[in-house]
Coordinates of C-alpha atoms and ligand atoms in Angstrom, one line a residue:
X21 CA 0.0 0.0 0.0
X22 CA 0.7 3.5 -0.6
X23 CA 0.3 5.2 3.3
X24 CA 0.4 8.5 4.1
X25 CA 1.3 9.4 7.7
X26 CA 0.8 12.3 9.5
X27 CA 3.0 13.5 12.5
X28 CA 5.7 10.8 10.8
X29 CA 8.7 12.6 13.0
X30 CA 7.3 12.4 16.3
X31 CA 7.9 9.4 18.4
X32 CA 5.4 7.0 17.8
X33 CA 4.8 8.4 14.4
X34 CA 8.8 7.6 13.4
X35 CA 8.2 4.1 14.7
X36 CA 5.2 3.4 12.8
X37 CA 6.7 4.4 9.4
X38 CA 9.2 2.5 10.5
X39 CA 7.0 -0.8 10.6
X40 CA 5.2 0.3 7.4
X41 CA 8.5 0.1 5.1
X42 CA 9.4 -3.1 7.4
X43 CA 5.8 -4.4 5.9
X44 CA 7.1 -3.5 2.8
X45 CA 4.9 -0.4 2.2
X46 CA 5.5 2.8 0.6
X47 CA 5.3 5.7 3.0
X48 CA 4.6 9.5 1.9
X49 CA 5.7 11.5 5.6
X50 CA 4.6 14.7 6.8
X51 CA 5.7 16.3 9.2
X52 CA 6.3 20.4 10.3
X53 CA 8.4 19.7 13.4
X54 CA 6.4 21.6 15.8
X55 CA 7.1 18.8 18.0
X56 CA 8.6 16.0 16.1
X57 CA 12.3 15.9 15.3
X58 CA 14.3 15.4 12.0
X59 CA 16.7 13.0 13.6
X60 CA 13.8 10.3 14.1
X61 CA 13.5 10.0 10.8
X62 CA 17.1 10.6 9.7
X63 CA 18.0 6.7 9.6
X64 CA 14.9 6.8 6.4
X65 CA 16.8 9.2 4.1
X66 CA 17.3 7.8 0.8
X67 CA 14.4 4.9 1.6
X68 CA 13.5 3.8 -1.9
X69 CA 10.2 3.6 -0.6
X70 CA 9.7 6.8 1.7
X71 CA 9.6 10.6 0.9
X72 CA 9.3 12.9 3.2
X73 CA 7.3 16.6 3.1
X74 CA 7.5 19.1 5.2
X75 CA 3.6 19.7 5.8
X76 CA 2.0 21.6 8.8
X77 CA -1.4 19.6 7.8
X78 CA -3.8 22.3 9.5
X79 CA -2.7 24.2 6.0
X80 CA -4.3 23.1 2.5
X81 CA -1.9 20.0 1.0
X82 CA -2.5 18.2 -2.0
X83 CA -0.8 14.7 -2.5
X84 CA 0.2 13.4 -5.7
X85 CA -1.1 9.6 -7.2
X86 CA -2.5 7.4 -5.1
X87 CA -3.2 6.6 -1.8
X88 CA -4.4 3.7 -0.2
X89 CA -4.4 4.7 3.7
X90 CA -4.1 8.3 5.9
X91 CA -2.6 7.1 8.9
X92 CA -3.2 10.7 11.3
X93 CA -1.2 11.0 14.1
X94 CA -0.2 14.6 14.2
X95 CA -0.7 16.3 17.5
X96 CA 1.7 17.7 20.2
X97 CA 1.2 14.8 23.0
X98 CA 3.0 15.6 26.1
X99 CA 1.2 17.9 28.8
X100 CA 4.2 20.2 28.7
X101 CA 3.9 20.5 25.0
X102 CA 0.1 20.9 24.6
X103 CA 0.1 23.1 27.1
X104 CA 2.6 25.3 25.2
X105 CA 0.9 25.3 21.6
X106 CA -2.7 25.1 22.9
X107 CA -4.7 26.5 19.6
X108 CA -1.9 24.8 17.5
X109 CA -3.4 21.6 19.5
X110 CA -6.8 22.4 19.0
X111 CA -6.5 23.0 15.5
X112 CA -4.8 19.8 14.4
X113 CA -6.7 18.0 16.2
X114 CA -10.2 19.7 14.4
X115 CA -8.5 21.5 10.9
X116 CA -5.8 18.4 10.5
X117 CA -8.1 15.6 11.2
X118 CA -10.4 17.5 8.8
X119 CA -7.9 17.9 6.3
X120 CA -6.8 14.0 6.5
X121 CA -10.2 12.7 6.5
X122 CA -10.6 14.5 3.3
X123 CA -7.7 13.4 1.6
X124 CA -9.3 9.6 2.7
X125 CA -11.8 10.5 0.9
X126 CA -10.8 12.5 -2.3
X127 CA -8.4 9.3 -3.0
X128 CA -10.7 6.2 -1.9
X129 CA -8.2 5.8 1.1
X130 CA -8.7 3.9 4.5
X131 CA -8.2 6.6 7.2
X132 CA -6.5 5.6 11.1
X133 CA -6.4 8.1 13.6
X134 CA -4.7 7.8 17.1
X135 CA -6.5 9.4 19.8
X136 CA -6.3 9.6 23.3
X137 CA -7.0 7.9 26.9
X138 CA -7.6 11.7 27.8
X139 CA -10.9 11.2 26.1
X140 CA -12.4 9.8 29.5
X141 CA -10.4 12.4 31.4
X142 CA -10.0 11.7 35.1
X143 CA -11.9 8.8 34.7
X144 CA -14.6 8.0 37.4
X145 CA -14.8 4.0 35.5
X146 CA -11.4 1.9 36.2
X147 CA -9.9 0.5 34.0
X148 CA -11.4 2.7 31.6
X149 CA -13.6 0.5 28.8
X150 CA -14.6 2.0 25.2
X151 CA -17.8 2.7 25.9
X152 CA -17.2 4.9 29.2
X153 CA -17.8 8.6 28.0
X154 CA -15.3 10.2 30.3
X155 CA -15.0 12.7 32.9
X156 CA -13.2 15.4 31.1
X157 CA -12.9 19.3 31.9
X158 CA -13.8 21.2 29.1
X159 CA -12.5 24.4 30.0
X160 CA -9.4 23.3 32.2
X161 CA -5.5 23.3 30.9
X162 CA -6.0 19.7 30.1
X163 CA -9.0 20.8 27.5
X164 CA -6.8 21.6 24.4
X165 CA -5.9 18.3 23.6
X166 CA -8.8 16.1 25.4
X167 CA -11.7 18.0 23.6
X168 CA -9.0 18.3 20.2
X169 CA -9.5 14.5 20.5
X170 CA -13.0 14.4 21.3
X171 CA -13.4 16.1 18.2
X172 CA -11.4 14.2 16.1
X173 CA -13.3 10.8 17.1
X174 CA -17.0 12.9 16.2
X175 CA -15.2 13.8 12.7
X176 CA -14.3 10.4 12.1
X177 CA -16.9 8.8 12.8
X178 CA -19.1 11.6 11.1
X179 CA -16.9 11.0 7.6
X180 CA -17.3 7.1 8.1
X181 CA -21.5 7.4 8.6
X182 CA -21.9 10.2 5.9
X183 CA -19.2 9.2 3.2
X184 CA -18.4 5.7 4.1
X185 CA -15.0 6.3 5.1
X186 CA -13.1 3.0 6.4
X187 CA -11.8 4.3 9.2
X188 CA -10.8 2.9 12.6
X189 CA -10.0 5.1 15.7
X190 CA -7.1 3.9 18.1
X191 CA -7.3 5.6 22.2
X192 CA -3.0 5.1 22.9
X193 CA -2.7 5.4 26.7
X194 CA 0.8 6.4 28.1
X195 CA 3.5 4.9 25.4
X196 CA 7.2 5.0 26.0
X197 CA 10.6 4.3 24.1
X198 CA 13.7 5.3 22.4
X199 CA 12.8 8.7 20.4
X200 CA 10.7 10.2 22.9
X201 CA 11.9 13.5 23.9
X202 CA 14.1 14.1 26.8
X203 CA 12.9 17.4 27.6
X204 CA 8.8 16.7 26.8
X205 CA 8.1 17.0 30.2
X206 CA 6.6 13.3 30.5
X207 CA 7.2 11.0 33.6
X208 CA 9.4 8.5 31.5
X209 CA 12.4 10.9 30.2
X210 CA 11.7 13.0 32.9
X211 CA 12.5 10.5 35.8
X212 CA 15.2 8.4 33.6
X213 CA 17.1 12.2 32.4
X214 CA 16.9 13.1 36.3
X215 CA 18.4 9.8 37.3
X216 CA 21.0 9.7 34.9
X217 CA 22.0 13.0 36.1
X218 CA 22.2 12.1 39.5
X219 CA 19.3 14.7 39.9
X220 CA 15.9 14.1 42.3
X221 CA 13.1 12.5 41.0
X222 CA 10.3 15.1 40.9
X223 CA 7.1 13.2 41.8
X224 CA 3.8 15.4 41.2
X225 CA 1.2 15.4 44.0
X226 CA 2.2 12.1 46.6
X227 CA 2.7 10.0 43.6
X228 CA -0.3 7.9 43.8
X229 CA -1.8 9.0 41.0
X230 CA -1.6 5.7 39.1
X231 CA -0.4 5.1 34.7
X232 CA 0.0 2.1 32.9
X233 CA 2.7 1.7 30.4
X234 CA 3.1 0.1 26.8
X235 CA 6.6 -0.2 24.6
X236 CA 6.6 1.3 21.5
X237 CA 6.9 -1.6 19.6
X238 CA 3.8 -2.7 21.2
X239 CA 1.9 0.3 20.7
X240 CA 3.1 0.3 17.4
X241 CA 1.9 -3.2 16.3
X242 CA -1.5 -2.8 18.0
X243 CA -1.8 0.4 15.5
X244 CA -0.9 -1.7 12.0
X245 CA -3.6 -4.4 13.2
X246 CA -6.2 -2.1 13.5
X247 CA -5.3 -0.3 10.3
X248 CA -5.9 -3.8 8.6
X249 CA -9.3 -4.4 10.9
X250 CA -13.1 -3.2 10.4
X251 CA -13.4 -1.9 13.8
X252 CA -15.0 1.3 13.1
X253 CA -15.6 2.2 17.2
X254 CA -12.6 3.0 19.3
X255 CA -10.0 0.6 20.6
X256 CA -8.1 0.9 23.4
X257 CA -4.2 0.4 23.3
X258 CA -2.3 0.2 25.9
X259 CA -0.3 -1.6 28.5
X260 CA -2.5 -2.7 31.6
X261 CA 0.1 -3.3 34.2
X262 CA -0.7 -0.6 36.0
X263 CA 1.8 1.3 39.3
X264 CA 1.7 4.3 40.7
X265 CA 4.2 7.0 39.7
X266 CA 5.8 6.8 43.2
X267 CA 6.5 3.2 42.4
X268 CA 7.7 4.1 38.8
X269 CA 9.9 6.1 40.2
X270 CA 11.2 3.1 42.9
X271 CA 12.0 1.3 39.4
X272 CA 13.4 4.0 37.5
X273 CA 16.2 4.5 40.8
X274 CA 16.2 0.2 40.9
X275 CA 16.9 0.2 37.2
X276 CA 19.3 3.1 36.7
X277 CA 21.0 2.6 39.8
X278 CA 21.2 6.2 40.9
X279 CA 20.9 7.2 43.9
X280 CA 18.3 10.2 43.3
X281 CA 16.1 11.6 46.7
X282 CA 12.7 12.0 45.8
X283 CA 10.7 15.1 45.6
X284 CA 7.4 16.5 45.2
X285 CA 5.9 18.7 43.6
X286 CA 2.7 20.0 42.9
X287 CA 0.4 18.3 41.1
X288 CA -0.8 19.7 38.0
X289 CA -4.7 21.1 37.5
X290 CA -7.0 18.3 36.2
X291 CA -4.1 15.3 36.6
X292 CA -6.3 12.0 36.2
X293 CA -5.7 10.3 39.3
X294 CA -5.9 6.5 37.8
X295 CA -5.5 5.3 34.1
X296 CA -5.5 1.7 33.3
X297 CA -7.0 0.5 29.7
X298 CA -9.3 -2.1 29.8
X299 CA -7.7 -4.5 26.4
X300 CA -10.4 -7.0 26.1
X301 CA -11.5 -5.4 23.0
X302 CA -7.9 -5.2 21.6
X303 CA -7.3 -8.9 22.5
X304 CA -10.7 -10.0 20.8
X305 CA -10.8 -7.6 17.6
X306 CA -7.5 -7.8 16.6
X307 CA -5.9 -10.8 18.9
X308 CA -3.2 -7.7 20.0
X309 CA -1.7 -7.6 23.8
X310 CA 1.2 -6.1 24.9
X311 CA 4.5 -8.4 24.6
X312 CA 7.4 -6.9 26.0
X313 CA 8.2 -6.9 29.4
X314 CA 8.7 -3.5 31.3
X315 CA 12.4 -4.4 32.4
X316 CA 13.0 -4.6 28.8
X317 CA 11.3 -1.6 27.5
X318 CA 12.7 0.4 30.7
X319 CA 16.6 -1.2 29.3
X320 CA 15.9 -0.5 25.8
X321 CA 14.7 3.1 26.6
X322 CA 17.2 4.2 29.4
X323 CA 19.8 2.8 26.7
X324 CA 18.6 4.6 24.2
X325 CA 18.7 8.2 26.3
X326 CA 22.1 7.3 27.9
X327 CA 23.3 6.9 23.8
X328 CA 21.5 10.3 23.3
X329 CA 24.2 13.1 21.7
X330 CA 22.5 15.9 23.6
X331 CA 23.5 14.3 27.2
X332 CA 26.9 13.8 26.5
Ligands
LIG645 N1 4.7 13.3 36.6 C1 5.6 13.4 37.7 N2 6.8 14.0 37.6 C2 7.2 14.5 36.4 C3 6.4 14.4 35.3 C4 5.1 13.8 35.4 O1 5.2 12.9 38.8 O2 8.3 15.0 36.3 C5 3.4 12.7 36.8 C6 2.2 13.5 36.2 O3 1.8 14.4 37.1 C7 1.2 12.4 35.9 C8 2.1 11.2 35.6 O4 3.4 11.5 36.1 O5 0.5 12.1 37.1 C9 2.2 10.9 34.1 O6 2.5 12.2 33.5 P1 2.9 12.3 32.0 O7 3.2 13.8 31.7 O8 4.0 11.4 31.6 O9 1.6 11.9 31.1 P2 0.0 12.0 31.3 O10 -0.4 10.6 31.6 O11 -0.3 12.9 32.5 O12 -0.5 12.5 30.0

């Protein structure tokens, strides 16, 4: 197939293309850096089977030939950066989305977008299910990129029930791994940059507050089978071992071997207090789970950041 993906230098975006050209797919990637990086897709220059544009897709874009899929998955992701661009959020979530579901359509194209476990919010159902409509904040900080998503999900499903659109709708809950950014502001670097450094651990709130978190690789291969399936509701992805981030931290110190204190902080406005996904959908739609083990995710991922050019 001929796949267009949005948001193809950003972490899980660079991975995905990755796996497409692996699949032996031809890959059209756009990208306008606003949060993705060059160097995640630096190892694909001169790919006979990728080309890269440099495409803010909130702005008209035409693509040449054919396409057979619009894989979306533009959107600053981290609190720290959505918090930073919030309209730039908001409008690739709405004008982007818009923008790819039309290009689905104008070329007779399957269309996968990645949403969000912030659609349900601080969730009041645990672990959260598909069909729980969330507890989100509609005017707090959080509201950018949870009602962006919200959106997104009503636009696909609106292009799939008025234009027929195959499209499929994945909710990623928190994903880590090599090509996330150190400085994004998310628990994974954040912890693994402040250990390496010998630096505290800065735990938000008492560190209760509970996450559950999938590989990359996992994440990633949850994606491709749903772009192959004819799920047309939401599926969660996700890893459902779930810890609190006081005892992430405990393994980040474990696993690093630093001796980094502990210290809190406050915790941000509107911070879900418990995320888990429920997979049983996952596991029956598209027989996905998660696979690799957090030790070797954690390895892989501290390696990769203790490799990085920037920390040296
Ligand atoms: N967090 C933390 N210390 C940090 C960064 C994040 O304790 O330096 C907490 C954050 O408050 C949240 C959890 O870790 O409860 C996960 O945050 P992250 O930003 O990784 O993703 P989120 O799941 O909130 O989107």
């Amino acid at each position: 197939m001929r796949i267009v993906v949005s948001g193809a230098a950003g972490f899980i975006g660079s991975h995905f293309c990755d796996r497409l050209l692996g699949e032996g797919h031809t890959v059209v990637a756009l990208d306008n850096f606003l949060t993705g990086h060059p160097r995640n897709l630096a190892h694909l220059a001169g790919h006979a089977h990728f080309q890269f544009l440099d495409q803010d897709i909130t702005r008209p874009f035409t693509i040449e030939g054919t396409v057979d899929c619009t894989v979306n998955l533009a959107s600053p992701a981290s609190p720290r950066d959505y918090l930073a661009h919030p309209i730039e959020t908001l409008d690739v979530g709405s004008l982007g989305t818009h923008r790819m579901l039309s290009l689905a359509l104008e070329k007779g194209a399957r269309f996968l977008i990645s949403s969000t476990s912030e659609c349900y919010g601080d969730p009041q159902v645990h672990p959260q299910v598909e069909d729980y409509w969330g507890n989100v904040n509609p005017v707090g900080p959080r509201s950018c990129y949870d009602e962006s998503k919200r959106f997104a999900e009503a636009l696909t499903m609106a292009y799939h029930r008025t234009h027929g659109v195959r499209t499929n709708i994945a909710r990623i809950f928190n994903t880590y791994g090599p090509r996330m950014k150190l400085d994004d502001g998310r628990v994974v670097p954040a912890f693994i940059d402040q250990a390496l450094n010998g630096r505290p651990l800065t735990v938000s709130g008492d560190g209760s507050q509970t996450r559950s978190f999938c590989y990359v690789a996992d994440m990633v291969d949850g994606l491709y089978r749903l772009m192959l399936s004819d799920e047309r509701y939401p599926v969660n992805l996700g890893n459902p071992v779930e810890m609190t981030i006081l005892e992430f931290a405990g393994h980040i110190r474990r696993f690093t071997g630093a001796a980094s204190e502990i210290v809190f902080q406050p915790l941000p406005e509107d911070d879900p207090k418990q995320r888990r996904p429920d997979i049983s959908k996952a596991r029956a739609v598209l027989g996905w789970e998660p696979r690799v083990p957090f030790e070797e995710g954690l390895r892989l991922t501290v390696d990769y950041f203790r490799a990085l050019p920037s920390r040296r």
